[in-house]
Short mmCIF file of C-alpha atoms in Angstrom, two decimals:
data_model
loop_
_atom_site.label_atom_id
_atom_site.label_comp_id
_atom_site.label_asym_id
_atom_site.label_seq_id
_atom_site.Cartn_x
_atom_site.Cartn_y
_atom_site.Cartn_z
CA MET A 1 24.54 191.33 41.04
CA SER A 2 24.82 190.41 37.40
CA PHE A 3 22.71 192.17 34.76
CA SER A 4 23.68 189.84 31.93
CA PRO A 5 20.49 188.94 29.94
CA CYS A 6 21.70 185.30 29.58
CA PRO A 7 24.19 182.93 31.27
CA PRO A 8 27.82 182.95 30.01
CA ASP A 9 27.51 179.40 28.59
CA ALA A 10 24.47 180.45 26.55
CA LEU A 11 26.31 183.53 25.30
CA GLY A 12 29.23 181.39 24.07
CA GLY A 13 26.83 179.00 22.37
CA ASN A 14 25.23 181.84 20.54
CA ILE A 15 28.60 183.07 19.23
CA ILE A 16 29.45 179.57 17.94
CA GLN A 17 26.09 179.25 16.28
CA GLU A 18 26.42 182.63 14.62
CA GLN A 19 29.82 181.61 13.20
CA ARG A 20 28.32 178.37 11.94
CA ASP A 21 25.50 180.32 10.36
CA ARG A 22 28.01 182.54 8.58
CA TRP A 23 29.87 179.50 7.24
CA GLU A 24 26.70 177.98 6.02
CA MET A 25 25.73 181.23 4.31
CA LYS A 26 29.04 181.42 2.45
CA ARG A 27 28.82 177.79 1.53
CA CYS A 28 25.28 178.25 0.07
CA ARG A 29 26.44 181.36 -1.81
CA ALA A 30 29.36 179.40 -3.41
CA ALA A 31 27.09 176.48 -4.18
CA ARG A 32 24.55 178.72 -5.89
CA GLU A 33 27.20 180.40 -8.00
CA LEU A 34 28.60 176.96 -8.91
CA VAL A 35 25.20 175.74 -10.14
CA LEU A 36 24.38 178.88 -12.14
CA SER A 37 27.79 179.11 -13.75
CA GLU A 38 27.71 175.42 -14.59
CA GLN A 39 24.40 175.88 -16.40
CA ARG A 40 25.80 178.71 -18.51
CA TYR A 41 28.95 176.74 -19.15
CA CYS A 42 27.04 173.67 -20.40
CA GLN A 43 24.90 175.87 -22.64
CA GLN A 44 27.99 177.39 -24.23
CA LEU A 45 29.67 174.00 -24.68
CA GLU A 46 26.44 172.82 -26.42
CA LEU A 47 26.76 175.75 -28.87
CA VAL A 48 30.21 174.49 -29.91
CA THR A 49 29.38 170.85 -30.18
CA THR A 50 26.01 171.36 -31.97
CA TYR A 51 26.74 174.31 -34.35
CA PHE A 52 30.42 173.50 -35.05
CA VAL A 53 31.54 169.95 -34.31
CA GLU A 54 28.43 168.09 -35.39
CA ILE A 55 27.59 170.20 -38.39
CA LEU A 56 31.20 170.35 -39.63
CA LYS A 57 31.25 166.59 -39.38
CA ALA A 58 27.99 166.25 -41.42
CA LYS A 59 28.99 168.90 -44.07
CA GLY A 60 32.64 167.77 -44.42
CA THR A 61 33.79 171.41 -44.63
CA LEU A 62 36.99 170.34 -42.74
CA LYS A 63 38.86 167.14 -42.83
CA GLU A 64 38.23 164.92 -39.84
CA ASP A 65 41.85 165.21 -38.45
CA ILE A 66 41.70 169.05 -38.71
CA THR A 67 38.30 169.20 -36.91
CA GLU A 68 39.77 166.99 -34.17
CA SER A 69 42.83 169.20 -33.95
CA ILE A 70 40.74 172.29 -33.44
CA PHE A 71 37.99 170.97 -31.07
CA SER A 72 39.98 168.21 -29.39
CA SER A 73 38.00 166.53 -26.59
CA ILE A 74 35.42 169.28 -26.16
CA LYS A 75 32.53 166.96 -27.07
CA ALA A 76 33.55 164.48 -24.28
CA ILE A 77 33.95 167.44 -21.88
CA HIS A 78 30.36 168.57 -22.73
CA SER A 79 29.06 165.07 -21.96
CA VAL A 80 30.90 164.82 -18.62
CA ASN A 81 29.76 168.27 -17.54
CA GLN A 82 26.13 167.49 -18.36
CA SER A 83 26.26 164.64 -15.90
CA LEU A 84 27.89 166.89 -13.31
CA LEU A 85 25.20 169.49 -13.79
CA VAL A 86 22.39 166.99 -12.93
CA HIS A 87 24.10 166.26 -9.60
CA LEU A 88 24.65 169.90 -8.80
CA GLU A 89 21.08 170.90 -9.56
CA ASN A 90 19.92 168.19 -7.18
CA GLY A 91 22.20 169.40 -4.40
CA TYR A 92 24.69 166.41 -4.58
CA PHE A 93 27.89 168.35 -4.81
CA GLY A 94 30.23 165.81 -3.18
CA ARG A 95 28.82 162.89 -5.17
CA GLY A 96 28.84 164.94 -8.40
CA PHE A 97 32.44 165.80 -8.14
CA ASP A 98 33.41 162.37 -7.02
CA GLN A 99 32.16 161.07 -10.34
CA PHE A 100 33.42 164.06 -12.29
CA CYS A 101 37.06 164.07 -11.19
CA PRO A 102 38.02 160.63 -12.68
CA GLN A 103 36.93 162.13 -16.07
CA LEU A 104 39.38 165.00 -15.86
CA HIS A 105 41.60 163.21 -18.35
CA HIS A 106 39.37 164.75 -21.08
CA TYR A 107 40.42 168.17 -19.75
CA ASN A 108 44.10 167.07 -19.72
CA VAL A 109 43.86 166.23 -23.45
CA PHE A 110 42.16 169.59 -24.12
CA VAL A 111 44.61 171.81 -22.22
CA ASP A 112 47.67 169.99 -23.69
CA ASN A 113 46.24 170.71 -27.19
CA ILE A 114 44.98 174.20 -26.83
CA TYR A 115 47.93 176.10 -28.35
CA ASP A 116 48.06 173.71 -31.34
CA ALA A 117 44.27 174.09 -31.72
CA LYS A 118 44.61 177.89 -31.92
CA LYS A 119 47.31 177.62 -34.54
CA VAL A 120 45.35 175.18 -36.71
CA LEU A 121 42.23 177.36 -36.45
CA TRP A 122 44.16 180.42 -37.49
CA ILE A 123 45.63 178.55 -40.52
CA GLN A 124 42.23 177.29 -41.59
CA LEU A 125 40.68 180.77 -41.29
CA LYS A 126 43.46 182.18 -43.39
CA LYS A 127 43.43 179.47 -46.18
CA ASN A 128 39.96 177.92 -46.16
CA LYS A 129 37.40 180.31 -47.50
CA ALA A 130 34.47 177.89 -46.99
CA PHE A 131 35.34 177.40 -43.34
CA ARG A 132 35.79 181.10 -42.83
CA ARG A 133 32.33 181.82 -44.17
CA PHE A 134 30.79 178.93 -42.14
CA LYS A 135 32.36 180.22 -38.98
CA LYS A 136 30.99 183.76 -39.63
CA LEU A 137 27.43 182.49 -40.30
CA GLN A 138 27.38 180.35 -37.15
CA GLU A 139 28.60 183.10 -34.88
CA ALA A 140 25.91 185.38 -36.27
CA ARG A 141 23.23 183.20 -34.72
CA PRO A 142 21.42 184.83 -31.82
CA GLU A 143 22.21 181.85 -29.57
CA PHE A 144 25.90 182.91 -29.65
CA ASN A 145 25.17 186.35 -28.24
CA ASN A 146 28.07 187.85 -30.14
CA HIS A 147 30.56 185.30 -28.85
CA LYS A 148 33.38 184.20 -31.15
CA LEU A 149 34.55 180.66 -31.51
CA GLU A 150 38.00 181.55 -30.24
CA ASP A 151 36.37 182.71 -26.98
CA LEU A 152 34.24 179.62 -26.61
CA LEU A 153 37.25 177.36 -27.12
CA GLN A 154 38.94 179.02 -24.16
CA LEU A 155 36.00 178.22 -21.82
CA PRO A 156 37.29 174.81 -20.45
CA ILE A 157 40.56 176.44 -19.44
CA GLU A 158 38.69 179.30 -17.64
CA ARG A 159 36.30 176.85 -16.05
CA ILE A 160 39.04 175.01 -14.25
CA ASP A 161 40.08 178.25 -12.58
CA GLN A 162 36.42 178.80 -11.50
CA TYR A 163 36.18 175.29 -10.11
CA LYS A 164 39.35 175.83 -8.11
CA ARG A 165 38.01 179.01 -6.51
CA LEU A 166 34.42 177.86 -5.79
CA LEU A 167 35.40 174.41 -4.56
CA GLN A 168 37.97 176.00 -2.16
CA GLU A 169 35.35 178.28 -0.79
CA MET A 170 32.78 175.42 -0.34
CA THR A 171 35.28 173.15 1.32
CA ALA A 172 36.54 175.97 3.70
CA ASN A 173 32.92 176.58 4.78
CA THR A 174 31.89 172.90 5.18
CA ARG A 175 32.10 171.30 8.61
CA PRO A 176 34.60 168.33 8.81
CA ASP A 177 31.87 166.09 10.13
CA ASN A 178 29.80 166.78 6.98
CA PRO A 179 29.64 163.66 4.65
CA GLU A 180 30.59 165.92 1.73
CA PHE A 181 33.78 167.33 3.29
CA GLN A 182 36.06 164.48 2.18
CA GLN A 183 34.52 164.42 -1.28
CA LEU A 184 35.01 168.17 -1.77
CA SER A 185 38.52 167.94 -0.45
CA ARG A 186 39.41 165.30 -2.95
CA ALA A 187 37.86 167.44 -5.75
CA VAL A 188 39.94 170.46 -4.68
CA ALA A 189 43.17 168.42 -4.94
CA ALA A 190 42.33 167.00 -8.36
CA VAL A 191 41.27 170.44 -9.77
CA GLU A 192 44.42 172.11 -8.31
CA GLU A 193 46.55 169.52 -10.04
CA LEU A 194 44.86 170.24 -13.39
CA HIS A 195 45.14 173.99 -12.70
CA GLN A 196 48.95 173.52 -12.19
CA ARG A 197 49.13 171.64 -15.43
CA ILE A 198 47.46 174.55 -17.20
CA GLN A 199 50.00 177.00 -15.63
CA ASN A 200 52.94 174.87 -16.60
CA ASN A 201 51.70 174.59 -20.27
CA THR A 202 51.30 178.35 -20.31
CA ARG A 203 54.89 178.98 -19.11
CA ARG A 204 56.29 176.51 -21.67
CA HIS A 205 54.36 178.07 -24.41
CA GLU A 206 55.45 181.55 -23.45
CA ASN A 207 59.05 180.37 -23.19
CA HIS A 208 58.78 178.78 -26.65
CA LEU A 209 57.55 182.11 -28.10
CA GLN A 210 60.51 183.95 -26.55
CA LEU A 211 62.99 181.43 -27.99
CA ARG A 212 61.40 181.87 -31.44
CA ARG A 213 61.49 185.60 -31.15
CA VAL A 214 65.19 185.60 -30.30
CA GLN A 215 65.90 183.06 -33.10
CA LYS A 216 64.26 185.48 -35.57
CA LEU A 217 66.39 188.40 -34.26
CA LEU A 218 69.60 186.53 -35.10
CA LYS A 219 71.02 186.61 -38.59
CA GLY A 220 71.47 183.35 -40.42
CA ARG A 221 70.87 179.77 -39.34
CA LYS A 222 74.06 179.02 -37.50
CA THR A 223 72.78 180.35 -34.21
CA LYS A 224 70.65 177.58 -32.72
CA VAL A 225 68.55 179.05 -29.99
CA LEU A 226 65.63 176.56 -29.96
CA ALA A 227 66.79 173.62 -27.86
CA ALA A 228 64.96 171.12 -25.61
CA GLY A 229 64.93 172.24 -21.96
CA ARG A 230 66.30 175.68 -22.63
CA TRP A 231 64.62 178.56 -20.91
CA TYR A 232 64.77 182.27 -21.82
CA ILE A 233 65.67 184.54 -18.89
CA ARG A 234 66.53 188.07 -20.11
CA GLU A 235 68.34 190.21 -22.59
CA GLY A 236 69.99 193.60 -22.86
CA TRP A 237 73.09 195.66 -23.72
CA LEU A 238 76.34 195.33 -21.71
CA LYS A 239 79.76 196.69 -22.32
CA VAL A 240 82.53 194.11 -22.83
CA VAL A 241 85.72 195.28 -21.14
CA PRO A 242 88.79 193.81 -22.90
CA THR A 243 91.58 192.29 -20.85
CA LYS A 244 94.12 194.39 -22.70
CA GLY A 245 93.96 198.04 -23.23
CA SER A 246 91.40 198.81 -25.87
CA ASP A 247 87.98 200.50 -25.93
CA VAL A 248 84.94 198.89 -24.30
CA LYS A 249 82.43 197.65 -26.78
CA PRO A 250 78.68 197.47 -26.26
CA LYS A 251 77.22 194.13 -27.09
CA MET A 252 73.74 192.56 -27.00
CA PHE A 253 73.50 189.64 -24.62
CA PHE A 254 70.78 186.97 -24.37
CA LEU A 255 70.69 184.99 -21.20
CA PHE A 256 69.19 181.44 -21.23
CA SER A 257 69.11 178.78 -18.60
CA ASP A 258 72.31 177.07 -19.98
CA ILE A 259 74.14 179.62 -22.13
CA LEU A 260 74.95 183.40 -22.34
CA LEU A 261 74.76 184.41 -25.96
CA GLN A 262 76.79 187.43 -27.18
CA ALA A 263 75.84 189.15 -30.39
CA LYS A 264 76.50 192.33 -32.31
CA PRO A 265 74.15 194.53 -34.33
CA CYS A 266 74.15 194.03 -38.09
CA SER A 267 74.96 196.99 -40.30
CA SER A 268 72.16 199.57 -40.56
CA LEU A 269 72.77 199.65 -44.25
CA HIS A 270 71.97 196.04 -44.75
CA PRO A 271 68.83 195.66 -46.91
CA THR A 272 67.19 192.80 -44.90
CA ASP A 273 69.05 192.37 -41.69
CA SER A 274 69.45 196.03 -40.50
CA GLU A 275 67.45 195.27 -37.29
CA LYS A 276 69.04 191.89 -36.60
CA PHE A 277 72.05 190.71 -34.66
CA ALA A 278 74.90 188.43 -35.56
CA GLY A 279 75.89 185.82 -33.04
CA GLU A 280 79.52 185.95 -31.83
CA HIS A 281 79.90 183.64 -28.82
CA ALA A 282 77.83 181.26 -26.79
CA TYR A 283 79.32 180.97 -23.40
CA PRO A 284 78.25 177.81 -21.52
CA LEU A 285 77.11 178.37 -17.90
CA GLN A 286 77.69 174.81 -16.73
CA GLU A 287 81.20 175.56 -15.37
CA CYS A 288 81.00 179.29 -14.84
CA THR A 289 81.96 181.55 -11.90
CA VAL A 290 80.15 184.85 -11.40
CA GLU A 291 81.75 187.53 -9.37
CA LYS A 292 81.12 191.21 -8.72
CA VAL A 293 84.34 193.13 -9.27
CA PHE A 294 82.57 196.30 -8.13
CA GLY A 295 79.00 197.43 -7.97
CA ASN A 296 76.80 200.36 -7.16
CA THR A 297 79.81 202.69 -6.78
CA LYS A 298 78.03 205.95 -6.22
CA GLY A 299 75.11 204.70 -8.17
CA LYS A 300 77.15 204.27 -11.39
CA GLY A 301 76.53 200.61 -12.10
CA GLY A 302 79.29 197.97 -11.75
CA LEU A 303 81.56 195.38 -13.32
CA LEU A 304 80.86 191.65 -13.52
CA SER A 305 83.57 188.97 -13.93
CA LEU A 306 82.55 185.67 -15.60
CA THR A 307 85.19 182.97 -15.43
CA LEU A 308 84.67 180.11 -17.91
CA PRO A 309 86.81 177.09 -18.67
CA LYS A 310 88.29 178.69 -21.77
CA ALA A 311 87.54 182.34 -21.44
CA LYS A 312 87.21 185.21 -18.99
CA LEU A 313 84.57 187.87 -19.52
CA LEU A 314 84.32 191.33 -17.93
CA LEU A 315 80.89 192.93 -18.41
CA MET A 316 80.02 196.46 -17.33
CA SER A 317 76.74 198.29 -16.90
CA SER A 318 76.40 201.97 -15.98
CA ASN A 319 72.81 201.40 -14.72
CA PRO A 320 72.76 200.17 -11.07
CA GLU A 321 69.37 198.45 -11.33
CA ASP A 322 70.31 196.85 -14.64
CA PHE A 323 73.67 195.75 -13.21
CA ASN A 324 72.09 194.15 -10.07
CA ASP A 325 69.47 192.31 -12.25
CA TRP A 326 72.11 190.89 -14.49
CA TYR A 327 74.07 189.72 -11.49
CA GLN A 328 71.09 188.07 -9.85
CA SER A 329 69.98 186.46 -13.08
CA LEU A 330 73.40 185.11 -13.99
CA SER A 331 74.04 183.85 -10.47
CA SER A 332 70.68 182.11 -10.28
CA ALA A 333 71.09 180.48 -13.77
CA VAL A 334 74.61 179.19 -12.83
CA ARG A 335 73.49 177.95 -9.43
CA LYS A 336 70.69 175.84 -10.89
CA LEU A 337 73.15 174.11 -13.21
CA GLN A 338 75.49 173.11 -10.37
CA PRO A 339 75.20 169.59 -8.93
CA ARG A 340 74.12 169.77 -5.27
CA SER A 341 76.07 167.80 -2.69
CA THR A 342 74.59 166.63 0.56
CA VAL A 343 75.92 164.62 3.49
CA VAL A 344 73.88 161.61 4.55
CA LEU A 345 74.66 160.77 8.19
CA GLN A 346 74.01 157.19 9.42
CA PRO A 347 72.54 156.60 12.90
CA GLU A 348 75.31 156.32 15.47
CA ASP A 349 76.21 152.88 16.86
CA PRO A 350 75.97 153.08 20.70
CA ASN A 351 78.79 150.52 20.96
CA GLN A 352 81.15 152.51 18.80
CA GLU A 353 83.96 154.28 20.58
CA PRO A 354 84.05 158.10 20.25
CA LEU A 355 86.27 159.53 17.61
CA GLY A 356 89.82 160.04 18.78
CA SER A 357 89.46 157.67 21.74
CA ALA A 358 91.92 155.13 20.24
CA SER A 359 95.55 155.08 21.14
CA GLY A 360 97.27 158.31 20.12
CA GLY A 361 93.89 160.03 19.46
CA GLN A 362 94.87 160.27 15.79
CA ASN A 363 92.25 157.90 14.22
CA LEU A 364 90.01 159.69 11.79
CA PRO A 365 86.97 158.15 9.98
CA SER A 366 87.93 156.98 6.44
CA SER A 367 86.18 158.43 3.39
CA ASN A 368 84.25 155.16 2.94
CA SER A 369 82.83 155.18 6.48
CA ASN A 370 79.06 154.83 6.74
CA SER A 371 78.93 157.72 9.16
CA ASN A 372 80.21 160.19 6.50
CA ARG A 373 78.71 159.01 3.30
CA LYS A 374 78.26 161.74 0.56
CA ARG A 375 76.42 161.81 -2.66
CA ASN A 376 75.44 164.14 -5.43
CA MET A 377 71.93 165.51 -5.64
CA VAL A 378 70.73 166.31 -9.20
CA SER A 379 68.71 169.51 -9.40
CA ASN A 380 65.09 169.26 -10.40
CA GLU A 381 65.42 172.12 -12.79
CA PRO A 382 65.49 171.24 -16.52
CA ASN A 383 69.14 170.52 -17.40
CA GLU A 384 68.92 170.10 -21.13
CA ALA A 385 71.00 172.35 -23.35
CA GLY A 386 71.90 172.80 -26.97
CA ASP A 387 75.19 171.97 -28.45
CA LEU A 388 76.27 175.60 -28.18
CA SER A 389 77.02 175.18 -24.49
CA HIS A 390 79.53 172.39 -25.16
CA ARG A 391 81.52 174.23 -27.86
CA PRO A 392 84.62 176.44 -27.38
CA THR A 393 83.67 180.02 -26.74
CA GLY A 394 85.57 181.26 -29.76
CA GLU A 395 83.55 179.41 -32.36
CA TRP A 396 80.08 178.96 -33.52
CA GLU A 397 78.69 175.77 -35.06
CA SER A 398 75.20 174.69 -36.04
CA SER A 399 74.83 171.00 -35.34
CA VAL A 400 71.72 169.60 -33.80
CA PRO A 401 71.48 170.36 -30.01
CA LYS A 402 72.37 167.45 -27.72
CA ARG A 403 71.29 166.50 -24.23
CA MET A 404 73.86 167.26 -21.61
CA LYS A 405 75.42 164.19 -20.03
CA GLU A 406 74.05 163.20 -16.70
CA SER A 407 76.35 162.01 -13.92
CA THR A 408 76.57 158.22 -13.73
CA SER A 409 75.58 156.22 -10.71
CA ASP A 410 79.25 155.44 -9.88
CA GLN A 411 79.90 159.04 -9.28
CA SER A 412 76.98 159.38 -6.90
CA SER A 413 79.16 158.62 -3.85
CA GLU A 414 81.80 161.25 -4.59
CA VAL A 415 81.78 164.93 -3.67
CA SER A 416 81.36 167.22 -6.63
CA THR A 417 84.61 168.83 -7.77
CA SER A 418 83.12 171.43 -9.99
CA SER A 419 85.07 174.69 -10.03
CA CYS A 420 81.89 176.74 -10.44
CA VAL A 421 81.47 178.89 -7.31
CA ILE A 422 78.93 181.70 -6.92
CA LEU A 423 80.59 184.50 -5.09
#
């Protein structure tokens, strides 16, 4: 005799309904947070457009091009988000974002300009006394609630991250048969693309700051570090082991995506350059072989061998962790510069005789056979480098960086013969 209070089918139905109720509760919570945060966001955008953009335009405190450089497309963003807010407050989330996403190009303009905007704002605050006073008076208004203009200009960037999180939560808790499911899914894809754009811009900006920092560390103007497509990887001290019997010499090395820069410290008695370095060699990584001569011997570091077209470099580190990090970083940088080869196999012809079935069994497919076609695959990584990577390693010149030559289409059917091998 069964003592179950309800039939098994009813019990299963209750569990499913409880799960649906939990989904709906999470969806409502995300929707409510989206509406409330959108209301605050639009209010803050209105502060910027009303008390800064419009009044600055009327007063003429800043030139029109400078105002546009600082505030970019924030006025258009405010207009677009006001329309979105009307839909969200009425519960039309899918429809609202369907109309909002085609207007995301205003956000593209804003995020691409944000670092220049910060720089122009800083310059104006430093040089323009009237604007500095105007900004201070506006920020003192009670409506601003102690918020600074710099913080308010960052809001559209932060809002995209909030959209990404809340839309993903709403979509995950919306049933596929709901009419809004497809609309929310499209919105998630569009916002994620914009979010990725912001991340890429941030990485490029941080890399540019690193390149500028290294450039300032180097004495003189002959050492050209700033180059299109060049990425900073790491830096540190390594001991250079000479090929002939002489003492090892500690040198400062800067590793970039296309070159390894060797430098020596300037004299500590120099009046202006005591904390700088003098560039000695720029080793190109395009045709480089990296090899561990020995490593982690009783935890005492190791020795790296770098074979280049016109030089051989032995680098030693007594720190095991530092040694391994240098090896991994160098190997990865060299690997990304190597052309990748792949074999494209054509579908087999059912009427073709098996290989070796001809008389004597010595027939081999020719290099031009469709069944064994090869081509070079170009890496997706940035492969632009300055002129330093194309110069002999014993000299240093200061001409303008040039783009590395790309392989021509005639070579696409040949196997790469590069001598660079990662061991």
